[in-house]
Amino acid sequence: MPLYTFLEQYDFSGKTIIPFTTHGGSGFSRTIQTIEELQPNATVVEEGLSISRNSVPEAQSEVVSWVSGLNLNA
């Protein structure tokens, strides 16, 4: 809910939102769709990264690979 409140208060029009999360079993659930609804004029990357809390200690290579695939300009 804090994320939704934040997105309701700020305008990210023309910006790109790249979701990522750690979770205890629910993954993103409907979060990506909700972000798109709250920020209709932003680009939301739908291939966000979701890592189970049990996989966090071994997730470094997955995170690095995901970030590399985003083609971000430094």
Coordinates of N, CA and C in Angstrom, one line a residue, residues 15-20 28 31-33 35-36 39 42-49 66 69-72:
K15 N 7.9 9.0 -17.9 CA 9.0 8.3 -17.3 C 8.8 6.8 -17.5
T16 N 9.9 6.0 -17.2 CA 9.8 4.5 -17.2 C 9.9 4.0 -15.8
I17 N 8.9 3.1 -15.5 CA 8.9 2.5 -14.2 C 9.3 1.0 -14.4
I18 N 10.3 0.6 -13.6 CA 10.8 -0.8 -13.8 C 10.6 -1.5 -12.4
P19 N 9.5 -2.3 -12.4 CA 9.2 -3.0 -11.1 C 10.1 -4.1 -10.8
F20 N 10.4 -4.3 -9.5 CA 11.1 -5.4 -9.0 C 10.7 -5.7 -7.5
F28 N 4.3 -10.7 -8.0 CA 3.8 -9.3 -8.3 C 2.3 -9.3 -8.1
T31 N 0.2 -6.2 -9.0 CA 0.9 -4.9 -8.8 C 1.3 -4.2 -10.1
I32 N 1.7 -4.9 -11.1 CA 2.1 -4.2 -12.4 C 0.9 -3.6 -13.0
Q33 N -0.2 -4.2 -13.0 CA -1.4 -3.7 -13.6 C -1.9 -2.4 -12.8
I35 N 0.1 -0.4 -11.1 CA 1.0 0.7 -11.4 C 0.6 1.3 -12.7
E36 N 0.3 0.5 -13.7 CA -0.2 1.0 -15.0 C -1.4 1.9 -14.9
Q39 N -0.5 5.2 -13.0 CA 0.5 6.0 -13.8 C 0.2 5.8 -15.3
A42 N 2.9 6.9 -17.9 CA 4.3 6.4 -17.8 C 4.4 5.0 -18.5
T43 N 5.6 4.7 -18.8 CA 5.9 3.4 -19.4 C 6.2 2.4 -18.3
V44 N 5.5 1.3 -18.2 CA 5.8 0.4 -17.1 C 6.3 -0.9 -17.8
V45 N 7.5 -1.3 -17.4 CA 8.2 -2.5 -17.9 C 7.4 -3.7 -17.3
E46 N 6.8 -4.5 -18.1 CA 6.0 -5.6 -17.6 C 6.8 -6.8 -17.3
E47 N 8.0 -6.8 -17.7 CA 8.9 -8.0 -17.4 C 9.8 -7.6 -16.1
G48 N 9.1 -7.3 -15.0 CA 9.8 -6.9 -13.8 C 10.5 -8.2 -13.2
L49 N 11.3 -7.9 -12.3 CA 12.0 -9.0 -11.6 C 11.3 -9.3 -10.3
W66 N 19.2 -9.7 -15.3 CA 18.0 -9.0 -15.5 C 18.3 -7.5 -15.8
G69 N 19.8 -6.9 -19.1 CA 18.8 -7.0 -20.2 C 17.9 -5.8 -20.3
L70 N 18.0 -4.9 -19.4 CA 17.1 -3.7 -19.4 C 17.7 -2.6 -20.4
N71 N 18.9 -2.8 -20.8 CA 19.5 -1.8 -21.7 C 19.4 -0.4 -21.2
L72 N 19.8 -0.2 -20.0 CA 19.8 1.2 -19.4 C 21.0 1.9 -19.8

